[in-house]
XYZ file of C-alpha atoms in Angstrom:
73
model
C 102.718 107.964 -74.227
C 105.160 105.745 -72.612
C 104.802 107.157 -69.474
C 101.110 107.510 -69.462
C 101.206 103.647 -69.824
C 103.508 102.951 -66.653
C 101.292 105.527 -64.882
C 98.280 103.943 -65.827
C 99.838 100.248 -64.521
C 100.743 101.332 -61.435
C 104.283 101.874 -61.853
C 106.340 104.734 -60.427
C 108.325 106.917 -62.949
C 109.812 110.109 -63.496
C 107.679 112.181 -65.695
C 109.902 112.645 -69.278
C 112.302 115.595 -69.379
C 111.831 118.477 -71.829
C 108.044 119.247 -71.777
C 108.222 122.885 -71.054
C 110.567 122.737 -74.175
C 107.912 121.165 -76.402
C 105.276 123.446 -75.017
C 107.276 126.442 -76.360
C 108.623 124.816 -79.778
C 106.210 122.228 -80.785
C 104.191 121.957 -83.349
C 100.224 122.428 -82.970
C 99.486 118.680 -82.609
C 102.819 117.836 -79.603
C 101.715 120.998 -77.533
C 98.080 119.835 -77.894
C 99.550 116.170 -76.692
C 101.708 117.699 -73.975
C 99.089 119.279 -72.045
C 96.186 115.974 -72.293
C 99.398 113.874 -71.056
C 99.499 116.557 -67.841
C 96.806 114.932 -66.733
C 98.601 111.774 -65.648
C 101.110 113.995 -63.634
C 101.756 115.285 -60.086
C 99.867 118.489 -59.920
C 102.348 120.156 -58.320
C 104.494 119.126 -61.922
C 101.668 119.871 -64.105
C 100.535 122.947 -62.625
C 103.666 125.299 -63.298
C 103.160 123.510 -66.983
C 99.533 124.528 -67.353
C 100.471 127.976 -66.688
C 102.529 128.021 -69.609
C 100.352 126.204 -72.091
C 97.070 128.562 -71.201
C 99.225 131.603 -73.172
C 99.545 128.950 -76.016
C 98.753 130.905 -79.115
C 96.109 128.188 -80.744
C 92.826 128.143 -78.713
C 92.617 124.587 -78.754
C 95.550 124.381 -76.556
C 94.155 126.570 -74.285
C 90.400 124.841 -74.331
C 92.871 121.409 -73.276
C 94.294 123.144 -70.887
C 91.120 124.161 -69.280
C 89.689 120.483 -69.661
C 92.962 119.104 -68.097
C 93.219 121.656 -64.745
C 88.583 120.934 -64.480
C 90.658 116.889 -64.549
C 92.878 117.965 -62.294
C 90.780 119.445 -60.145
């Protein structure tokens, strides 16, 4: 959220650490968060992350995913 917020202002950051992580071992509702915050990344960050979250197990993950990389686009 945070660094959606310093995206959104303009500010240069470093995207937070550990999202891959969360992607494999959150729960339903911080993978489903993970992958709508990809769309405030670098693609070439989000991308490799998208690949990952569109074998996500819940469908709704994977509909996100599909709505963030049509974002992306």
């Amino acid at each position: 959220v945070a660094y959606r917020a310093l995206r959104r202002l303009g500010e240069a950051s470093e995207p937070p650490p550990g999202l891959a992580a969360l992607l494999r071992t959150g729960d339903l509702v911080t993978r489903y968060a993970v992958v709508d915050g990809l769309r405030d990344l670098p693609l070439w960050t989000a991308l490799p992350l998208l690949q990952k979250a569109s074998l996500d197990p819940a469908s709704v993950v994977r509909r996100k995913v599909v709505a963030v990389s049509a974002a992306l686009y």
